[in-house]
PDB file of C-alpha atoms and ligand atoms in Angstrom:
ATOM      1  CA  MET A 563      58.539 -21.620 -65.441  1.00 60.00           C
ATOM      2  CA  LYS A 564      58.560 -23.226 -68.845  1.00 56.00           C
ATOM      3  CA  HIS A 565      55.218 -24.729 -69.881  1.00 58.00           C
ATOM      4  CA  GLU A 566      56.001 -28.404 -69.856  1.00 76.00           C
ATOM      5  CA  SER A 567      54.650 -30.887 -67.372  1.00 89.00           C
ATOM      6  CA  LEU A 568      56.414 -31.400 -64.102  1.00 95.00           C
ATOM      7  CA  ILE A 569      57.621 -34.845 -63.182  1.00 97.00           C
ATOM      8  CA  VAL A 570      56.392 -36.120 -59.822  1.00 98.00           C
ATOM      9  CA  TRP A 571      57.127 -39.261 -57.858  1.00 98.00           C
ATOM     10  CA  ALA A 572      53.951 -41.182 -56.997  1.00 97.00           C
ATOM     11  CA  ASN A 573      53.928 -44.598 -55.324  1.00 95.00           C
ATOM     12  CA  GLY A 574      57.303 -45.683 -56.610  1.00 97.00           C
ATOM     13  CA  LYS A 575      57.266 -44.131 -60.100  1.00 98.00           C
ATOM     14  CA  PHE A 576      58.508 -40.928 -61.732  1.00 98.00           C
ATOM     15  CA  ILE A 577      55.579 -39.810 -63.928  1.00 97.00           C
ATOM     16  CA  PRO A 578      54.171 -36.593 -65.458  1.00 96.00           C
ATOM     17  CA  GLU A 579      52.033 -34.703 -62.913  1.00 96.00           C
ATOM     18  CA  GLU A 580      48.814 -35.143 -64.916  1.00 95.00           C
ATOM     19  CA  GLU A 581      49.165 -38.925 -64.653  1.00 96.00           C
ATOM     20  CA  ALA A 582      49.496 -38.960 -60.847  1.00 96.00           C
ATOM     21  CA  THR A 583      46.282 -39.835 -59.022  1.00 94.00           C
ATOM     22  CA  VAL A 584      45.019 -40.439 -55.485  1.00 95.00           C
ATOM     23  CA  SER A 585      41.837 -42.468 -54.995  1.00 94.00           C
ATOM     24  CA  ILE A 586      38.571 -40.617 -54.272  1.00 93.00           C
ATOM     25  CA  PHE A 587      38.111 -43.146 -51.434  1.00 94.00           C
ATOM     26  CA  ASP A 588      41.418 -42.232 -49.792  1.00 96.00           C
ATOM     27  CA  ASP A 589      40.887 -40.960 -46.221  1.00 96.00           C
ATOM     28  CA  GLY A 590      43.513 -38.309 -46.972  1.00 97.00           C
ATOM     29  CA  PHE A 591      40.917 -36.780 -49.307  1.00 96.00           C
ATOM     30  CA  THR A 592      37.705 -37.630 -47.441  1.00 94.00           C
ATOM     31  CA  ARG A 593      38.926 -36.829 -43.880  1.00 95.00           C
ATOM     32  CA  GLY A 594      42.209 -34.905 -44.133  1.00 96.00           C
ATOM     33  CA  ASP A 595      43.884 -38.040 -42.752  1.00 97.00           C
ATOM     34  CA  ALA A 596      47.311 -37.435 -44.305  1.00 98.00           C
ATOM     35  CA  VAL A 597      50.505 -35.576 -43.509  1.00 98.00           C
ATOM     36  CA  PHE A 598      52.990 -33.579 -45.538  1.00 98.00           C
ATOM     37  CA  ASP A 599      56.101 -31.504 -45.319  1.00 98.00           C
ATOM     38  CA  ALA A 600      57.610 -28.969 -47.690  1.00 98.00           C
ATOM     39  CA  ALA A 601      61.275 -28.190 -48.265  1.00 98.00           C
ATOM     40  CA  ARG A 602      62.562 -25.911 -51.049  1.00 98.00           C
ATOM     41  CA  THR A 603      65.479 -25.349 -53.369  1.00 98.00           C
ATOM     42  CA  PHE A 604      67.767 -22.317 -53.522  1.00 98.00           C
ATOM     43  CA  ASN A 605      69.360 -21.775 -56.939  1.00 97.00           C
ATOM     44  CA  GLY A 606      67.789 -25.116 -57.871  1.00 97.00           C
ATOM     45  CA  LYS A 607      69.576 -26.993 -55.066  1.00 97.00           C
ATOM     46  CA  PRO A 608      67.569 -28.813 -52.359  1.00 98.00           C
ATOM     47  CA  PHE A 609      67.982 -27.210 -48.916  1.00 98.00           C
ATOM     48  CA  GLN A 610      67.532 -28.746 -45.425  1.00 98.00           C
ATOM     49  CA  VAL A 611      65.590 -31.688 -46.858  1.00 98.00           C
ATOM     50  CA  ALA A 612      66.808 -34.010 -44.087  1.00 98.00           C
ATOM     51  CA  GLU A 613      65.361 -31.646 -41.438  1.00 98.00           C
ATOM     52  CA  HIS A 614      61.996 -31.536 -43.235  1.00 98.00           C
ATOM     53  CA  LEU A 615      61.974 -35.321 -43.549  1.00 98.00           C
ATOM     54  CA  GLU A 616      62.657 -35.666 -39.838  1.00 98.00           C
ATOM     55  CA  ARG A 617      59.571 -33.543 -39.062  1.00 98.00           C
ATOM     56  CA  PHE A 618      57.593 -35.449 -41.735  1.00 98.00           C
ATOM     57  CA  PHE A 619      58.421 -38.806 -40.140  1.00 98.00           C
ATOM     58  CA  ALA A 620      57.530 -37.429 -36.696  1.00 98.00           C
ATOM     59  CA  SER A 621      54.083 -36.376 -38.014  1.00 98.00           C
ATOM     60  CA  CYS A 622      53.709 -39.832 -39.622  1.00 98.00           C
ATOM     61  CA  GLU A 623      54.630 -41.591 -36.391  1.00 98.00           C
ATOM     62  CA  VAL A 624      52.074 -39.699 -34.306  1.00 98.00           C
ATOM     63  CA  LEU A 625      49.337 -40.627 -36.789  1.00 97.00           C
ATOM     64  CA  ASN A 626      50.598 -44.143 -37.501  1.00 97.00           C
ATOM     65  CA  LEU A 627      50.999 -43.360 -41.189  1.00 97.00           C
ATOM     66  CA  LYS A 628      53.571 -45.299 -43.159  1.00 95.00           C
ATOM     67  CA  PRO A 629      55.371 -43.801 -46.152  1.00 97.00           C
ATOM     68  CA  SER A 630      56.449 -46.459 -48.648  1.00 96.00           C
ATOM     69  CA  LEU A 631      60.115 -45.387 -48.430  1.00 98.00           C
ATOM     70  CA  SER A 632      62.505 -44.639 -45.571  1.00 98.00           C
ATOM     71  CA  HIS A 633      64.000 -41.226 -44.791  1.00 98.00           C
ATOM     72  CA  GLU A 634      67.055 -42.057 -46.940  1.00 98.00           C
ATOM     73  CA  GLY A 635      64.879 -43.384 -49.761  1.00 98.00           C
ATOM     74  CA  LEU A 636      62.732 -40.230 -49.876  1.00 98.00           C
ATOM     75  CA  LEU A 637      65.831 -38.040 -49.689  1.00 98.00           C
ATOM     76  CA  ARG A 638      67.234 -39.763 -52.788  1.00 98.00           C
ATOM     77  CA  VAL A 639      63.901 -39.427 -54.605  1.00 98.00           C
ATOM     78  CA  ALA A 640      63.810 -35.693 -53.789  1.00 98.00           C
ATOM     79  CA  GLN A 641      67.310 -35.167 -55.189  1.00 98.00           C
ATOM     80  CA  ASP A 642      66.516 -37.147 -58.311  1.00 98.00           C
ATOM     81  CA  LEU A 643      63.187 -35.345 -58.794  1.00 98.00           C
ATOM     82  CA  VAL A 644      64.812 -31.911 -58.618  1.00 98.00           C
ATOM     83  CA  GLU A 645      67.396 -32.988 -61.221  1.00 98.00           C
ATOM     84  CA  ARG A 646      64.639 -34.220 -63.545  1.00 97.00           C
ATOM     85  CA  ASN A 647      62.623 -30.980 -63.222  1.00 97.00           C
ATOM     86  CA  ARG A 648      65.504 -28.505 -63.119  1.00 96.00           C
ATOM     87  CA  PRO A 649      65.319 -27.740 -66.886  1.00 95.00           C
ATOM     88  CA  LEU A 650      61.856 -26.231 -66.241  1.00 95.00           C
ATOM     89  CA  LEU A 651      63.171 -23.567 -63.850  1.00 95.00           C
ATOM     90  CA  GLY A 652      63.372 -20.030 -65.236  1.00 93.00           C
ATOM     91  CA  ARG A 653      65.586 -17.222 -63.912  1.00 94.00           C
ATOM     92  CA  TYR A 654      64.987 -16.346 -60.232  1.00 96.00           C
ATOM     93  CA  GLU A 655      62.776 -19.420 -59.817  1.00 97.00           C
ATOM     94  CA  ASP A 656      62.968 -22.269 -57.332  1.00 98.00           C
ATOM     95  CA  PHE A 657      60.966 -25.324 -56.357  1.00 98.00           C
ATOM     96  CA  TRP A 658      59.046 -26.448 -53.362  1.00 98.00           C
ATOM     97  CA  ILE A 659      59.631 -30.142 -52.620  1.00 98.00           C
ATOM     98  CA  ASP A 660      56.534 -31.665 -51.009  1.00 98.00           C
ATOM     99  CA  PHE A 661      56.402 -35.041 -49.286  1.00 98.00           C
ATOM    100  CA  ARG A 662      52.950 -36.456 -48.695  1.00 98.00           C
ATOM    101  CA  VAL A 663      51.531 -39.671 -47.291  1.00 98.00           C
ATOM    102  CA  THR A 664      47.847 -40.539 -47.054  1.00 98.00           C
ATOM    103  CA  ARG A 665      45.949 -43.145 -45.044  1.00 97.00           C
ATOM    104  CA  GLY A 666      44.484 -44.979 -48.020  1.00 97.00           C
ATOM    105  CA  SER A 667      41.050 -46.497 -47.518  1.00 93.00           C
ATOM    106  CA  ARG A 668      39.902 -49.566 -45.631  1.00 83.00           C
ATOM    107  CA  ARG A 669      36.453 -49.737 -47.218  1.00 82.00           C
ATOM    108  CA  MET A 670      35.579 -53.360 -47.829  1.00 75.00           C
ATOM    109  CA  SER A 671      34.855 -53.067 -51.519  1.00 79.00           C
ATOM    110  CA  TYR A 672      37.074 -50.111 -52.382  1.00 77.00           C
ATOM    111  CA  SER A 673      40.154 -50.599 -50.264  1.00 82.00           C
ATOM    112  CA  THR A 674      43.121 -48.562 -51.529  1.00 86.00           C
ATOM    113  CA  ASP A 675      46.720 -48.471 -50.376  1.00 89.00           C
ATOM    114  CA  PRO A 676      48.155 -45.340 -48.792  1.00 94.00           C
ATOM    115  CA  ALA A 677      49.671 -42.982 -51.350  1.00 97.00           C
ATOM    116  CA  THR A 678      53.237 -41.722 -50.914  1.00 98.00           C
ATOM    117  CA  LEU A 679      54.058 -38.723 -53.092  1.00 98.00           C
ATOM    118  CA  VAL A 680      57.006 -36.426 -53.700  1.00 98.00           C
ATOM    119  CA  ILE A 681      56.077 -33.335 -55.681  1.00 98.00           C
ATOM    120  CA  CYS A 682      58.264 -30.595 -56.979  1.00 96.00           C
ATOM    121  CA  ASP A 683      56.490 -27.376 -58.025  1.00 94.00           C
ATOM    122  CA  PRO A 684      57.536 -23.767 -58.555  1.00 96.00           C
ATOM    123  CA  ILE A 685      57.294 -21.401 -55.566  1.00 97.00           C
ATOM    124  CA  PRO A 686      54.763 -18.646 -56.453  1.00 96.00           C
ATOM    125  CA  PHE A 687      57.139 -15.729 -55.854  1.00 97.00           C
ATOM    126  CA  ALA A 688      55.114 -13.224 -57.934  1.00 96.00           C
ATOM    127  CA  GLY A 689      52.063 -13.448 -55.672  1.00 94.00           C
ATOM    128  CA  ARG A 690      54.097 -12.560 -52.595  1.00 94.00           C
ATOM    129  CA  ALA A 691      56.798 -10.264 -54.005  1.00 97.00           C
ATOM    130  CA  LYS A 692      55.087  -7.171 -52.567  1.00 97.00           C
ATOM    131  CA  VAL A 693      55.725  -8.225 -48.976  1.00 98.00           C
ATOM    132  CA  TYR A 694      59.464  -8.094 -49.595  1.00 97.00           C
ATOM    133  CA  ARG A 695      59.049  -4.493 -50.817  1.00 97.00           C
ATOM    134  CA  ASP A 696      56.475  -3.200 -48.327  1.00 97.00           C
ATOM    135  CA  GLY A 697      56.652  -5.626 -45.410  1.00 98.00           C
ATOM    136  CA  ILE A 698      53.755  -7.711 -44.129  1.00 98.00           C
ATOM    137  CA  THR A 699      50.450  -6.325 -42.844  1.00 98.00           C
ATOM    138  CA  LEU A 700      49.313  -8.629 -40.052  1.00 98.00           C
ATOM    139  CA  VAL A 701      45.807  -8.845 -38.631  1.00 98.00           C
ATOM    140  CA  THR A 702      44.668 -11.134 -35.804  1.00 98.00           C
ATOM    141  CA  PRO A 703      41.418 -12.917 -36.762  1.00 98.00           C
ATOM    142  CA  SER A 704      38.784 -14.020 -34.234  1.00 98.00           C
ATOM    143  CA  ILE A 705      39.577 -17.668 -35.160  1.00 98.00           C
ATOM    144  CA  ARG A 706      42.077 -19.128 -32.668  1.00 98.00           C
ATOM    145  CA  ARG A 707      44.893 -21.591 -33.413  1.00 98.00           C
ATOM    146  CA  THR A 708      43.905 -25.188 -32.653  1.00 98.00           C
ATOM    147  CA  PRO A 709      45.278 -26.031 -29.183  1.00 98.00           C
ATOM    148  CA  PRO A 710      47.593 -29.021 -28.613  1.00 98.00           C
ATOM    149  CA  TRP A 711      44.848 -30.680 -26.541  1.00 97.00           C
ATOM    150  CA  ALA A 712      42.633 -30.832 -29.670  1.00 97.00           C
ATOM    151  CA  VAL A 713      45.039 -31.488 -32.567  1.00 97.00           C
ATOM    152  CA  SER A 714      48.696 -30.773 -31.952  1.00 98.00           C
ATOM    153  CA  PRO A 715      49.863 -27.833 -34.100  1.00 98.00           C
ATOM    154  CA  ARG A 716      53.186 -29.698 -34.289  1.00 98.00           C
ATOM    155  CA  ILE A 717      51.637 -32.225 -36.669  1.00 98.00           C
ATOM    156  CA  LYS A 718      51.837 -30.964 -40.249  1.00 98.00           C
ATOM    157  CA  SER A 719      48.628 -32.538 -41.516  1.00 98.00           C
ATOM    158  CA  HIS A 720      46.451 -32.052 -44.590  1.00 97.00           C
ATOM    159  CA  ASN A 721      43.874 -30.268 -42.436  1.00 96.00           C
ATOM    160  CA  TYR A 722      44.500 -26.531 -42.856  1.00 97.00           C
ATOM    161  CA  LEU A 723      40.883 -25.414 -42.260  1.00 97.00           C
ATOM    162  CA  ASN A 724      41.893 -23.506 -39.134  1.00 98.00           C
ATOM    163  CA  PHE A 725      44.122 -21.317 -41.340  1.00 98.00           C
ATOM    164  CA  VAL A 726      41.724 -21.217 -44.295  1.00 98.00           C
ATOM    165  CA  LEU A 727      39.015 -19.712 -42.057  1.00 98.00           C
ATOM    166  CA  ALA A 728      41.482 -17.291 -40.444  1.00 98.00           C
ATOM    167  CA  ASP A 729      42.752 -16.182 -43.842  1.00 98.00           C
ATOM    168  CA  GLN A 730      39.251 -15.660 -45.225  1.00 98.00           C
ATOM    169  CA  GLU A 731      38.212 -13.586 -42.239  1.00 98.00           C
ATOM    170  CA  VAL A 732      41.250 -11.319 -42.460  1.00 98.00           C
ATOM    171  CA  LYS A 733      41.154 -10.935 -46.241  1.00 98.00           C
ATOM    172  CA  GLN A 734      37.454  -9.994 -46.248  1.00 98.00           C
ATOM    173  CA  ASN A 735      38.439  -6.728 -44.571  1.00 96.00           C
ATOM    174  CA  ASN A 736      41.844  -6.254 -46.177  1.00 98.00           C
ATOM    175  CA  PRO A 737      42.862  -8.395 -49.151  1.00 97.00           C
ATOM    176  CA  GLU A 738      46.528  -7.470 -48.594  1.00 97.00           C
ATOM    177  CA  ALA A 739      46.613  -8.546 -44.925  1.00 98.00           C
ATOM    178  CA  TRP A 740      47.939 -11.854 -43.601  1.00 98.00           C
ATOM    179  CA  PRO A 741      46.470 -13.565 -40.531  1.00 98.00           C
ATOM    180  CA  LEU A 742      48.413 -13.943 -37.307  1.00 99.00           C
ATOM    181  CA  LEU A 743      46.522 -16.416 -35.147  1.00 98.00           C
ATOM    182  CA  LEU A 744      46.348 -16.124 -31.383  1.00 98.00           C
ATOM    183  CA  ASP A 745      45.962 -19.292 -29.370  1.00 98.00           C
ATOM    184  CA  GLU A 746      42.916 -19.880 -27.149  1.00 97.00           C
ATOM    185  CA  ARG A 747      44.679 -18.151 -24.218  1.00 97.00           C
ATOM    186  CA  GLY A 748      45.199 -15.010 -26.302  1.00 98.00           C
ATOM    187  CA  ASN A 749      48.921 -15.562 -26.789  1.00 98.00           C
ATOM    188  CA  LEU A 750      50.562 -15.120 -30.177  1.00 98.00           C
ATOM    189  CA  ALA A 751      50.666 -18.420 -32.095  1.00 98.00           C
ATOM    190  CA  GLU A 752      51.583 -18.375 -35.777  1.00 98.00           C
ATOM    191  CA  GLY A 753      50.706 -17.253 -39.278  1.00 98.00           C
ATOM    192  CA  SER A 754      48.840 -19.503 -41.713  1.00 97.00           C
ATOM    193  CA  ASN A 755      52.146 -20.900 -42.952  1.00 97.00           C
ATOM    194  CA  SER A 756      54.803 -19.123 -40.955  1.00 98.00           C
ATOM    195  CA  ASN A 757      56.210 -18.572 -37.469  1.00 99.00           C
ATOM    196  CA  ILE A 758      56.488 -15.181 -35.783  1.00 99.00           C
ATOM    197  CA  PHE A 759      59.456 -13.522 -34.065  1.00 99.00           C
ATOM    198  CA  LEU A 760      59.668 -10.285 -32.072  1.00 98.00           C
ATOM    199  CA  VAL A 761      62.797  -8.229 -31.539  1.00 98.00           C
ATOM    200  CA  ARG A 762      62.918  -6.441 -28.176  1.00 98.00           C
ATOM    201  CA  GLY A 763      66.241  -4.717 -27.534  1.00 97.00           C
ATOM    202  CA  LYS A 764      68.806  -7.522 -27.637  1.00 98.00           C
ATOM    203  CA  GLU A 765      66.165 -10.239 -27.307  1.00 98.00           C
ATOM    204  CA  LEU A 766      64.733 -12.415 -30.055  1.00 98.00           C
ATOM    205  CA  LEU A 767      61.394 -13.828 -28.895  1.00 99.00           C
ATOM    206  CA  THR A 768      59.082 -16.446 -30.363  1.00 99.00           C
ATOM    207  CA  PRO A 769      56.040 -18.423 -29.100  1.00 98.00           C
ATOM    208  CA  ARG A 770      56.651 -21.746 -27.378  1.00 98.00           C
ATOM    209  CA  GLU A 771      56.959 -24.812 -29.597  1.00 97.00           C
ATOM    210  CA  GLN A 772      54.065 -26.710 -28.036  1.00 97.00           C
ATOM    211  CA  PHE A 773      51.562 -24.259 -29.536  1.00 98.00           C
ATOM    212  CA  VAL A 774      52.913 -23.907 -33.101  1.00 98.00           C
ATOM    213  CA  LEU A 775      54.472 -25.839 -35.929  1.00 98.00           C
ATOM    214  CA  PRO A 776      58.182 -25.944 -35.076  1.00 98.00           C
ATOM    215  CA  GLY A 777      59.364 -24.345 -38.314  1.00 98.00           C
ATOM    216  CA  ILE A 778      62.623 -25.489 -39.830  1.00 98.00           C
ATOM    217  CA  SER A 779      63.366 -21.871 -40.746  1.00 98.00           C
ATOM    218  CA  ARG A 780      62.330 -20.822 -37.213  1.00 98.00           C
ATOM    219  CA  ASN A 781      65.053 -23.129 -35.919  1.00 98.00           C
ATOM    220  CA  THR A 782      67.588 -21.788 -38.419  1.00 98.00           C
ATOM    221  CA  VAL A 783      66.827 -18.191 -37.410  1.00 98.00           C
ATOM    222  CA  MET A 784      67.112 -19.009 -33.686  1.00 98.00           C
ATOM    223  CA  GLY A 785      70.616 -20.310 -34.456  1.00 98.00           C
ATOM    224  CA  PHE A 786      71.489 -17.070 -36.307  1.00 98.00           C
ATOM    225  CA  GLY A 787      70.160 -15.039 -33.383  1.00 98.00           C
ATOM    226  CA  GLU A 788      72.459 -16.804 -30.942  1.00 98.00           C
ATOM    227  CA  LYS A 789      75.453 -16.308 -33.242  1.00 98.00           C
ATOM    228  CA  LEU A 790      74.619 -12.596 -33.484  1.00 98.00           C
ATOM    229  CA  GLY A 791      74.722 -12.345 -29.667  1.00 98.00           C
ATOM    230  CA  LEU A 792      70.965 -11.995 -29.176  1.00 98.00           C
ATOM    231  CA  THR A 793      69.182 -13.679 -26.274  1.00 98.00           C
ATOM    232  CA  VAL A 794      66.812 -16.119 -27.944  1.00 98.00           C
ATOM    233  CA  LYS A 795      63.715 -17.059 -25.926  1.00 98.00           C
ATOM    234  CA  GLU A 796      60.681 -19.263 -26.570  1.00 98.00           C
ATOM    235  CA  MET A 797      57.911 -17.872 -24.367  1.00 98.00           C
ATOM    236  CA  ASP A 798      54.276 -16.839 -24.063  1.00 98.00           C
ATOM    237  CA  LEU A 799      53.830 -13.526 -25.850  1.00 98.00           C
ATOM    238  CA  ASP A 800      50.680 -11.469 -26.297  1.00 98.00           C
ATOM    239  CA  LEU A 801      49.550  -8.586 -28.487  1.00 98.00           C
ATOM    240  CA  ARG A 802      50.954  -5.995 -26.111  1.00 98.00           C
ATOM    241  CA  ASP A 803      54.407  -7.544 -26.559  1.00 98.00           C
ATOM    242  CA  LEU A 804      53.994  -7.347 -30.320  1.00 98.00           C
ATOM    243  CA  TYR A 805      52.702  -3.742 -30.337  1.00 98.00           C
ATOM    244  CA  LEU A 806      55.693  -2.666 -28.240  1.00 98.00           C
ATOM    245  CA  ALA A 807      58.298  -4.697 -30.172  1.00 98.00           C
ATOM    246  CA  ASP A 808      61.110  -2.913 -31.991  1.00 98.00           C
ATOM    247  CA  GLU A 809      60.749  -5.248 -34.959  1.00 98.00           C
ATOM    248  CA  ALA A 810      58.803  -8.358 -35.912  1.00 98.00           C
ATOM    249  CA  PHE A 811      59.140 -10.787 -38.776  1.00 98.00           C
ATOM    250  CA  LEU A 812      57.732 -14.060 -40.083  1.00 98.00           C
ATOM    251  CA  THR A 813      59.774 -17.117 -41.025  1.00 98.00           C
ATOM    252  CA  SER A 814      58.937 -19.984 -43.343  1.00 98.00           C
ATOM    253  CA  THR A 815      60.689 -22.242 -45.806  1.00 98.00           C
ATOM    254  CA  SER A 816      59.654 -20.213 -48.841  1.00 98.00           C
ATOM    255  CA  LEU A 817      59.517 -16.785 -47.177  1.00 97.00           C
ATOM    256  CA  CYS A 818      62.723 -17.162 -45.120  1.00 98.00           C
ATOM    257  CA  VAL A 819      62.726 -13.924 -43.053  1.00 98.00           C
ATOM    258  CA  CYS A 820      60.252 -11.213 -44.020  1.00 98.00           C
ATOM    259  CA  GLY A 821      59.576  -8.132 -41.888  1.00 98.00           C
ATOM    260  CA  VAL A 822      56.211  -7.013 -40.520  1.00 98.00           C
ATOM    261  CA  THR A 823      55.093  -3.408 -41.083  1.00 98.00           C
ATOM    262  CA  SER A 824      51.977  -3.276 -38.936  1.00 98.00           C
ATOM    263  CA  VAL A 825      49.743  -5.356 -36.709  1.00 98.00           C
ATOM    264  CA  ASN A 826      46.007  -4.593 -36.537  1.00 98.00           C
ATOM    265  CA  GLY A 827      46.786  -1.187 -38.065  1.00 98.00           C
ATOM    266  CA  LYS A 828      49.488  -0.317 -35.515  1.00 98.00           C
ATOM    267  CA  LYS A 829      52.872   0.355 -37.126  1.00 98.00           C
ATOM    268  CA  LEU A 830      55.918  -1.276 -35.549  1.00 98.00           C
ATOM    269  CA  ARG A 831      58.643   1.000 -34.197  1.00 96.00           C
ATOM    270  CA  GLN A 832      61.412   0.168 -36.673  1.00 96.00           C
ATOM    271  CA  GLY A 833      59.286  -0.591 -39.741  1.00 94.00           C
ATOM    272  CA  ALA A 834      59.466  -3.831 -41.716  1.00 96.00           C
ATOM    273  CA  PHE A 835      63.163  -4.327 -42.345  1.00 96.00           C
ATOM    274  CA  GLY A 836      64.783  -2.953 -39.188  1.00 97.00           C
ATOM    275  CA  PRO A 837      68.442  -3.622 -38.258  1.00 98.00           C
ATOM    276  CA  VAL A 838      67.973  -7.047 -36.616  1.00 98.00           C
ATOM    277  CA  THR A 839      65.607  -8.388 -39.294  1.00 98.00           C
ATOM    278  CA  THR A 840      68.103  -7.240 -41.927  1.00 98.00           C
ATOM    279  CA  LYS A 841      71.035  -8.921 -40.121  1.00 98.00           C
ATOM    280  CA  LEU A 842      69.114 -12.202 -39.854  1.00 98.00           C
ATOM    281  CA  LEU A 843      68.156 -12.041 -43.516  1.00 98.00           C
ATOM    282  CA  THR A 844      71.806 -11.400 -44.420  1.00 98.00           C
ATOM    283  CA  ALA A 845      72.822 -14.467 -42.394  1.00 98.00           C
ATOM    284  CA  TYR A 846      70.160 -16.469 -44.268  1.00 98.00           C
ATOM    285  CA  ASN A 847      71.494 -15.190 -47.610  1.00 98.00           C
ATOM    286  CA  SER A 848      74.992 -16.397 -46.686  1.00 98.00           C
ATOM    287  CA  LEU A 849      73.729 -19.826 -45.652  1.00 98.00           C
ATOM    288  CA  VAL A 850      71.765 -20.398 -48.864  1.00 98.00           C
ATOM    289  CA  GLY A 851      74.198 -18.619 -51.183  1.00 98.00           C
ATOM    290  CA  MET A 852      71.785 -16.151 -52.734  1.00 97.00           C
ATOM    291  CA  ASP A 853      69.970 -12.857 -52.158  1.00 98.00           C
ATOM    292  CA  ILE A 854      66.534 -13.936 -50.943  1.00 98.00           C
ATOM    293  CA  ARG A 855      64.934 -10.475 -51.063  1.00 98.00           C
ATOM    294  CA  GLN A 856      66.237  -9.856 -54.564  1.00 97.00           C
ATOM    295  CA  GLN A 857      64.710 -13.142 -55.746  1.00 98.00           C
ATOM    296  CA  TYR A 858      61.284 -11.972 -54.544  1.00 98.00           C
ATOM    297  CA  LEU A 859      61.695  -8.430 -55.884  1.00 98.00           C
ATOM    298  CA  ALA A 860      62.658  -9.808 -59.330  1.00 97.00           C
ATOM    299  CA  HIS A 861      59.057 -11.081 -59.579  1.00 97.00           C
ATOM    300  CA  LEU A 862      57.382  -7.709 -58.862  1.00 96.00           C
ATOM    301  CA  LYS A 863      54.994  -6.784 -61.664  1.00 82.00           C
TER     302      LYS A 863
HETATM  303  N1  LIG B2239      53.533 -22.750 -39.288  1.00 92.06           N
HETATM  304  C1  LIG B2239      52.721 -23.346 -40.193  1.00 92.06           C
HETATM  305  C2  LIG B2239      51.306 -23.602 -39.824  1.00 92.06           C
HETATM  306  C3  LIG B2239      53.212 -23.714 -41.469  1.00 92.06           C
HETATM  307  O1  LIG B2239      52.406 -24.310 -42.368  1.00 92.06           O
HETATM  308  C4  LIG B2239      54.567 -23.435 -41.774  1.00 92.06           C
HETATM  309  C5  LIG B2239      55.101 -23.794 -43.139  1.00 92.06           C
HETATM  310  N2  LIG B2239      55.532 -25.118 -43.189  1.00 92.06           N
HETATM  311  C6  LIG B2239      55.376 -22.824 -40.798  1.00 92.06           C
HETATM  312  C7  LIG B2239      54.823 -22.504 -39.565  1.00 92.06           C
HETATM  313  C8  LIG B2239      56.825 -22.561 -41.067  1.00 92.06           C
HETATM  314  O2  LIG B2239      57.548 -23.765 -41.080  1.00 92.06           O
HETATM  315  P1  LIG B2239      58.858 -23.953 -41.940  1.00 92.06           P
HETATM  316  O3  LIG B2239      59.815 -22.893 -41.501  1.00 92.06           O
HETATM  317  O4  LIG B2239      59.333 -25.312 -41.635  1.00 92.06           O
HETATM  318  O5  LIG B2239      58.453 -23.773 -43.374  1.00 92.06           O
END
């Protein structure tokens, strides 16, 4: 990343990031009353932005939040924003494209309008490159994923405290480990920003949508699984299923498909990048037109 300021889109204007502000009275800041979504680029080109915007508008609708532009309007802004920032991208770099909308504030004397933001910033590949070499070490924290009868995990809101606490707990014991949250019934839920899949023979298994964020990459990988002749199932899964799985991997927009080495210290049968994980990653590479693992490994220090 070259050291110049990023351009962001804030409330109708393209401006340098240091000029973009959100009011200290905004409920998005004071109460987490805001939603977001995050797409990314591959080779500097926006990918699946329409799918991310669809989920963004669903989150907005549930919370009665109103972005200042329509789906089409935000899509155009995202494309324009990536073009404006593209000169800042170095080799093997790509952007996240964040969409955010806040509640604003209805305080009598300090009422502020909702903020609508589109932000493009570099994906921090270096910090995560190791997982593409060694695989992911998962640990299940005591903190459970918020159930749909409290706050639906399908809403991508600004409130990530559930994950922040889970992450802190896991990292206190092992700074290299990532949390995998169980739900309150003890079933597998999701990582702090990723979905989980298990490979069992010819089956590709993942927790039911009601209890997790329905990842855009999760959906993409389910499609690959079907094309590869696997039986794809959304179902309740517990730790025993995971310990006995042939392979497991996490999916997310930035991570794509990254294999899991161990769970709570127990090594998985086929290691992190077993045959099915590798096939799914290869399918992902073809779809996005680049070698995802190589991009991460290029950032290893
Ligand atoms: N679960 C959570 C809680 C997340 O924050 C994310 C990242 N957006 C995911 C799953 C993966 O979703 P996606 O594949 O759309 O990035």
